[in-house]
Amino acid sequence: MARSIARNTRVDRDDLLDFLRPRHRVVLMTTRADGRPQSSPVSAGVDGQGRLVVSTYPERAKVSNVRRDPRVSACVLSDDWNGPWVQIDGTAEVLDLPEALEPLVEYFRSISGEHPDWDDYRAAMVRQGKSLIRVTIDTWGPIATGGFPARLAD
């Protein structure tokens, strides 16, 4: 019986961005005031400058944490639980309205494509008081897959 062998594939920035763009399931990790990690499952996209972007609300813990300490990590997962994943580390910033409005449009496009009514979308973002977290990717690990160590291969 063949077994799935764990793999770690080192990639350059362009290949990393190609890997990230279709994957939107992310665990964003920020640092609480007491130094412990805060993990937040989020939907994320990649903007035109290659930054990870997350739509959020200004009251969320992750926003407070980023404002205090912009160092973040994110585990980007595949839709398939056993699919490849990667951890990125970066420096985050929070954009609030009105500065966040057009970046929120770009966020939506990066995940879902075109909206049927952009004016309605913009109005909803303002009505909801949305913010955007934007992460400049500083470092990243290999793209990893789960499985058995090679020593257990048949």
PDB file of N, CA, C and O in Angstrom, residues 56-98:
ATOM      1  N   THR A  56     -12.433  43.136   8.187  1.00  0.00           N
ATOM      2  CA  THR A  56     -12.750  42.930   9.598  1.00  0.00           C
ATOM      3  C   THR A  56     -13.513  44.134  10.133  1.00  0.00           C
ATOM      4  O   THR A  56     -13.899  45.034   9.389  1.00  0.00           O
ATOM      5  N   TYR A  57     -13.716  44.147  11.422  1.00  0.00           N
ATOM      6  CA  TYR A  57     -14.346  45.267  12.119  1.00  0.00           C
ATOM      7  C   TYR A  57     -13.337  45.860  13.094  1.00  0.00           C
ATOM      8  O   TYR A  57     -12.537  45.127  13.678  1.00  0.00           O
ATOM      9  N   PRO A  58     -13.391  47.165  13.307  1.00  0.00           N
ATOM     10  CA  PRO A  58     -12.389  47.796  14.180  1.00  0.00           C
ATOM     11  C   PRO A  58     -12.442  47.331  15.628  1.00  0.00           C
ATOM     12  O   PRO A  58     -11.451  47.455  16.345  1.00  0.00           O
ATOM     13  N   GLU A  59     -13.554  46.746  16.066  1.00  0.00           N
ATOM     14  CA  GLU A  59     -13.678  46.295  17.462  1.00  0.00           C
ATOM     15  C   GLU A  59     -13.058  44.928  17.722  1.00  0.00           C
ATOM     16  O   GLU A  59     -12.964  44.503  18.871  1.00  0.00           O
ATOM     17  N   ARG A  60     -12.654  44.230  16.709  1.00  0.00           N
ATOM     18  CA  ARG A  60     -12.144  42.862  16.869  1.00  0.00           C
ATOM     19  C   ARG A  60     -10.789  42.831  17.570  1.00  0.00           C
ATOM     20  O   ARG A  60      -9.976  43.743  17.430  1.00  0.00           O
ATOM     21  N   ALA A  61     -10.539  41.750  18.306  1.00  0.00           N
ATOM     22  CA  ALA A  61      -9.273  41.592  19.032  1.00  0.00           C
ATOM     23  C   ALA A  61      -8.078  41.657  18.089  1.00  0.00           C
ATOM     24  O   ALA A  61      -7.061  42.275  18.408  1.00  0.00           O
ATOM     25  N   LYS A  62      -8.195  41.052  16.914  1.00  0.00           N
ATOM     26  CA  LYS A  62      -7.058  41.042  15.991  1.00  0.00           C
ATOM     27  C   LYS A  62      -6.675  42.455  15.577  1.00  0.00           C
ATOM     28  O   LYS A  62      -5.497  42.759  15.387  1.00  0.00           O
ATOM     29  N   VAL A  63      -7.650  43.347  15.473  1.00  0.00           N
ATOM     30  CA  VAL A  63      -7.373  44.741  15.107  1.00  0.00           C
ATOM     31  C   VAL A  63      -6.637  45.445  16.244  1.00  0.00           C
ATOM     32  O   VAL A  63      -5.614  46.116  16.022  1.00  0.00           O
ATOM     33  N   SER A  64      -7.118  45.287  17.459  1.00  0.00           N
ATOM     34  CA  SER A  64      -6.438  45.886  18.617  1.00  0.00           C
ATOM     35  C   SER A  64      -5.016  45.364  18.734  1.00  0.00           C
ATOM     36  O   SER A  64      -4.075  46.126  18.997  1.00  0.00           O
ATOM     37  N   ASN A  65      -4.861  44.062  18.517  1.00  0.00           N
ATOM     38  CA  ASN A  65      -3.533  43.463  18.610  1.00  0.00           C
ATOM     39  C   ASN A  65      -2.587  44.022  17.544  1.00  0.00           C
ATOM     40  O   ASN A  65      -1.434  44.326  17.841  1.00  0.00           O
ATOM     41  N   VAL A  66      -3.063  44.141  16.308  1.00  0.00           N
ATOM     42  CA  VAL A  66      -2.225  44.669  15.215  1.00  0.00           C
ATOM     43  C   VAL A  66      -1.858  46.117  15.479  1.00  0.00           C
ATOM     44  O   VAL A  66      -0.723  46.536  15.227  1.00  0.00           O
ATOM     45  N   ARG A  67      -2.786  46.893  15.994  1.00  0.00           N
ATOM     46  CA  ARG A  67      -2.486  48.304  16.281  1.00  0.00           C
ATOM     47  C   ARG A  67      -1.377  48.416  17.336  1.00  0.00           C
ATOM     48  O   ARG A  67      -0.569  49.327  17.291  1.00  0.00           O
ATOM     49  N   ARG A  68      -1.344  47.474  18.273  1.00  0.00           N
ATOM     50  CA  ARG A  68      -0.342  47.486  19.327  1.00  0.00           C
ATOM     51  C   ARG A  68       0.985  46.854  18.873  1.00  0.00           C
ATOM     52  O   ARG A  68       2.058  47.329  19.198  1.00  0.00           O
ATOM     53  N   ASP A  69       0.885  45.753  18.117  1.00  0.00           N
ATOM     54  CA  ASP A  69       2.073  45.021  17.673  1.00  0.00           C
ATOM     55  C   ASP A  69       1.793  44.515  16.256  1.00  0.00           C
ATOM     56  O   ASP A  69       1.034  43.560  16.077  1.00  0.00           O
ATOM     57  N   PRO A  70       2.391  45.129  15.244  1.00  0.00           N
ATOM     58  CA  PRO A  70       2.055  44.790  13.856  1.00  0.00           C
ATOM     59  C   PRO A  70       2.647  43.475  13.354  1.00  0.00           C
ATOM     60  O   PRO A  70       2.353  43.062  12.233  1.00  0.00           O
ATOM     61  N   ARG A  71       3.437  42.790  14.178  1.00  0.00           N
ATOM     62  CA  ARG A  71       3.999  41.506  13.743  1.00  0.00           C
ATOM     63  C   ARG A  71       2.910  40.438  13.785  1.00  0.00           C
ATOM     64  O   ARG A  71       2.273  40.240  14.813  1.00  0.00           O
ATOM     65  N   VAL A  72       2.703  39.766  12.650  1.00  0.00           N
ATOM     66  CA  VAL A  72       1.674  38.737  12.557  1.00  0.00           C
ATOM     67  C   VAL A  72       2.237  37.516  11.837  1.00  0.00           C
ATOM     68  O   VAL A  72       3.242  37.601  11.132  1.00  0.00           O
ATOM     69  N   SER A  73       1.553  36.410  12.018  1.00  0.00           N
ATOM     70  CA  SER A  73       1.792  35.200  11.247  1.00  0.00           C
ATOM     71  C   SER A  73       0.441  34.732  10.738  1.00  0.00           C
ATOM     72  O   SER A  73      -0.600  35.060  11.314  1.00  0.00           O
ATOM     73  N   ALA A  74       0.471  33.982   9.660  1.00  0.00           N
ATOM     74  CA  ALA A  74      -0.774  33.441   9.115  1.00  0.00           C
ATOM     75  C   ALA A  74      -0.492  32.062   8.548  1.00  0.00           C
ATOM     76  O   ALA A  74       0.511  31.848   7.873  1.00  0.00           O
ATOM     77  N   CYS A  75      -1.378  31.134   8.858  1.00  0.00           N
ATOM     78  CA  CYS A  75      -1.325  29.802   8.278  1.00  0.00           C
ATOM     79  C   CYS A  75      -2.394  29.773   7.194  1.00  0.00           C
ATOM     80  O   CYS A  75      -3.588  29.905   7.480  1.00  0.00           O
ATOM     81  N   VAL A  76      -1.948  29.648   5.943  1.00  0.00           N
ATOM     82  CA  VAL A  76      -2.856  29.641   4.791  1.00  0.00           C
ATOM     83  C   VAL A  76      -3.109  28.187   4.420  1.00  0.00           C
ATOM     84  O   VAL A  76      -2.175  27.448   4.093  1.00  0.00           O
ATOM     85  N   LEU A  77      -4.386  27.796   4.504  1.00  0.00           N
ATOM     86  CA  LEU A  77      -4.782  26.408   4.316  1.00  0.00           C
ATOM     87  C   LEU A  77      -5.443  26.191   2.960  1.00  0.00           C
ATOM     88  O   LEU A  77      -6.044  27.107   2.390  1.00  0.00           O
ATOM     89  N   SER A  78      -5.387  24.968   2.492  1.00  0.00           N
ATOM     90  CA  SER A  78      -6.135  24.571   1.300  1.00  0.00           C
ATOM     91  C   SER A  78      -7.554  24.215   1.718  1.00  0.00           C
ATOM     92  O   SER A  78      -7.814  23.928   2.890  1.00  0.00           O
ATOM     93  N   ASP A  79      -8.482  24.208   0.766  1.00  0.00           N
ATOM     94  CA  ASP A  79      -9.849  23.803   1.075  1.00  0.00           C
ATOM     95  C   ASP A  79      -9.895  22.356   1.553  1.00  0.00           C
ATOM     96  O   ASP A  79     -10.649  22.019   2.449  1.00  0.00           O
ATOM     97  N   ASP A  80      -9.074  21.503   0.963  1.00  0.00           N
ATOM     98  CA  ASP A  80      -8.978  20.110   1.372  1.00  0.00           C
ATOM     99  C   ASP A  80      -8.145  20.044   2.649  1.00  0.00           C
ATOM    100  O   ASP A  80      -7.018  20.539   2.694  1.00  0.00           O
ATOM    101  N   TRP A  81      -8.678  19.429   3.700  1.00  0.00           N
ATOM    102  CA  TRP A  81      -7.984  19.388   4.986  1.00  0.00           C
ATOM    103  C   TRP A  81      -6.564  18.836   4.851  1.00  0.00           C
ATOM    104  O   TRP A  81      -5.654  19.285   5.506  1.00  0.00           O
ATOM    105  N   ASN A  82      -6.363  17.863   3.998  1.00  0.00           N
ATOM    106  CA  ASN A  82      -5.042  17.266   3.817  1.00  0.00           C
ATOM    107  C   ASN A  82      -4.238  17.943   2.713  1.00  0.00           C
ATOM    108  O   ASN A  82      -3.188  17.455   2.318  1.00  0.00           O
ATOM    109  N   GLY A  83      -4.722  19.067   2.225  1.00  0.00           N
ATOM    110  CA  GLY A  83      -4.043  19.769   1.144  1.00  0.00           C
ATOM    111  C   GLY A  83      -2.844  20.564   1.638  1.00  0.00           C
ATOM    112  O   GLY A  83      -2.598  20.688   2.839  1.00  0.00           O
ATOM    113  N   PRO A  84      -2.079  21.117   0.711  1.00  0.00           N
ATOM    114  CA  PRO A  84      -0.899  21.884   1.090  1.00  0.00           C
ATOM    115  C   PRO A  84      -1.252  23.164   1.844  1.00  0.00           C
ATOM    116  O   PRO A  84      -2.346  23.710   1.685  1.00  0.00           O
ATOM    117  N   TRP A  85      -0.290  23.626   2.636  1.00  0.00           N
ATOM    118  CA  TRP A  85      -0.456  24.843   3.438  1.00  0.00           C
ATOM    119  C   TRP A  85       0.893  25.525   3.569  1.00  0.00           C
ATOM    120  O   TRP A  85       1.931  24.926   3.283  1.00  0.00           O
ATOM    121  N   VAL A  86       0.857  26.776   4.010  1.00  0.00           N
ATOM    122  CA  VAL A  86       2.097  27.517   4.228  1.00  0.00           C
ATOM    123  C   VAL A  86       1.888  28.505   5.371  1.00  0.00           C
ATOM    124  O   VAL A  86       0.777  29.009   5.572  1.00  0.00           O
ATOM    125  N   GLN A  87       2.944  28.745   6.127  1.00  0.00           N
ATOM    126  CA  GLN A  87       2.915  29.814   7.125  1.00  0.00           C
ATOM    127  C   GLN A  87       3.690  30.994   6.582  1.00  0.00           C
ATOM    128  O   GLN A  87       4.799  30.841   6.083  1.00  0.00           O
ATOM    129  N   ILE A  88       3.070  32.159   6.695  1.00  0.00           N
ATOM    130  CA  ILE A  88       3.759  33.397   6.346  1.00  0.00           C
ATOM    131  C   ILE A  88       3.903  34.245   7.597  1.00  0.00           C
ATOM    132  O   ILE A  88       3.115  34.123   8.538  1.00  0.00           O
ATOM    133  N   ASP A  89       4.915  35.081   7.613  1.00  0.00           N
ATOM    134  CA  ASP A  89       5.130  36.027   8.702  1.00  0.00           C
ATOM    135  C   ASP A  89       5.250  37.399   8.071  1.00  0.00           C
ATOM    136  O   ASP A  89       5.848  37.550   6.994  1.00  0.00           O
ATOM    137  N   GLY A  90       4.669  38.398   8.725  1.00  0.00           N
ATOM    138  CA  GLY A  90       4.716  39.719   8.129  1.00  0.00           C
ATOM    139  C   GLY A  90       4.419  40.832   9.094  1.00  0.00           C
ATOM    140  O   GLY A  90       4.298  40.625  10.309  1.00  0.00           O
ATOM    141  N   THR A  91       4.288  41.999   8.503  1.00  0.00           N
ATOM    142  CA  THR A  91       3.999  43.219   9.238  1.00  0.00           C
ATOM    143  C   THR A  91       2.650  43.731   8.758  1.00  0.00           C
ATOM    144  O   THR A  91       2.458  43.950   7.557  1.00  0.00           O
ATOM    145  N   ALA A  92       1.729  43.908   9.705  1.00  0.00           N
ATOM    146  CA  ALA A  92       0.358  44.280   9.357  1.00  0.00           C
ATOM    147  C   ALA A  92       0.085  45.742   9.656  1.00  0.00           C
ATOM    148  O   ALA A  92       0.735  46.363  10.504  1.00  0.00           O
ATOM    149  N   GLU A  93      -0.892  46.254   8.951  1.00  0.00           N
ATOM    150  CA  GLU A  93      -1.428  47.584   9.231  1.00  0.00           C
ATOM    151  C   GLU A  93      -2.939  47.495   9.141  1.00  0.00           C
ATOM    152  O   GLU A  93      -3.481  46.617   8.462  1.00  0.00           O
ATOM    153  N   VAL A  94      -3.616  48.386   9.848  1.00  0.00           N
ATOM    154  CA  VAL A  94      -5.073  48.450   9.821  1.00  0.00           C
ATOM    155  C   VAL A  94      -5.475  49.707   9.076  1.00  0.00           C
ATOM    156  O   VAL A  94      -4.994  50.803   9.383  1.00  0.00           O
ATOM    157  N   LEU A  95      -6.350  49.527   8.097  1.00  0.00           N
ATOM    158  CA  LEU A  95      -6.931  50.667   7.394  1.00  0.00           C
ATOM    159  C   LEU A  95      -8.376  50.805   7.840  1.00  0.00           C
ATOM    160  O   LEU A  95      -9.136  49.835   7.822  1.00  0.00           O
ATOM    161  N   ASP A  96      -8.750  51.993   8.252  1.00  0.00           N
ATOM    162  CA  ASP A  96     -10.129  52.287   8.626  1.00  0.00           C
ATOM    163  C   ASP A  96     -10.761  53.133   7.522  1.00  0.00           C
ATOM    164  O   ASP A  96     -10.071  53.687   6.669  1.00  0.00           O
ATOM    165  N   LEU A  97     -12.075  53.225   7.569  1.00  0.00           N
ATOM    166  CA  LEU A  97     -12.787  54.076   6.602  1.00  0.00           C
ATOM    167  C   LEU A  97     -12.433  55.527   6.851  1.00  0.00           C
ATOM    168  O   LEU A  97     -12.171  55.902   7.991  1.00  0.00           O
ATOM    169  N   PRO A  98     -12.357  56.353   5.856  1.00  0.00           N
ATOM    170  CA  PRO A  98     -12.657  56.088   4.451  1.00  0.00           C
ATOM    171  C   PRO A  98     -11.494  55.482   3.673  1.00  0.00           C
ATOM    172  O   PRO A  98     -11.689  54.991   2.564  1.00  0.00           O
TER     173      PRO A  98
END
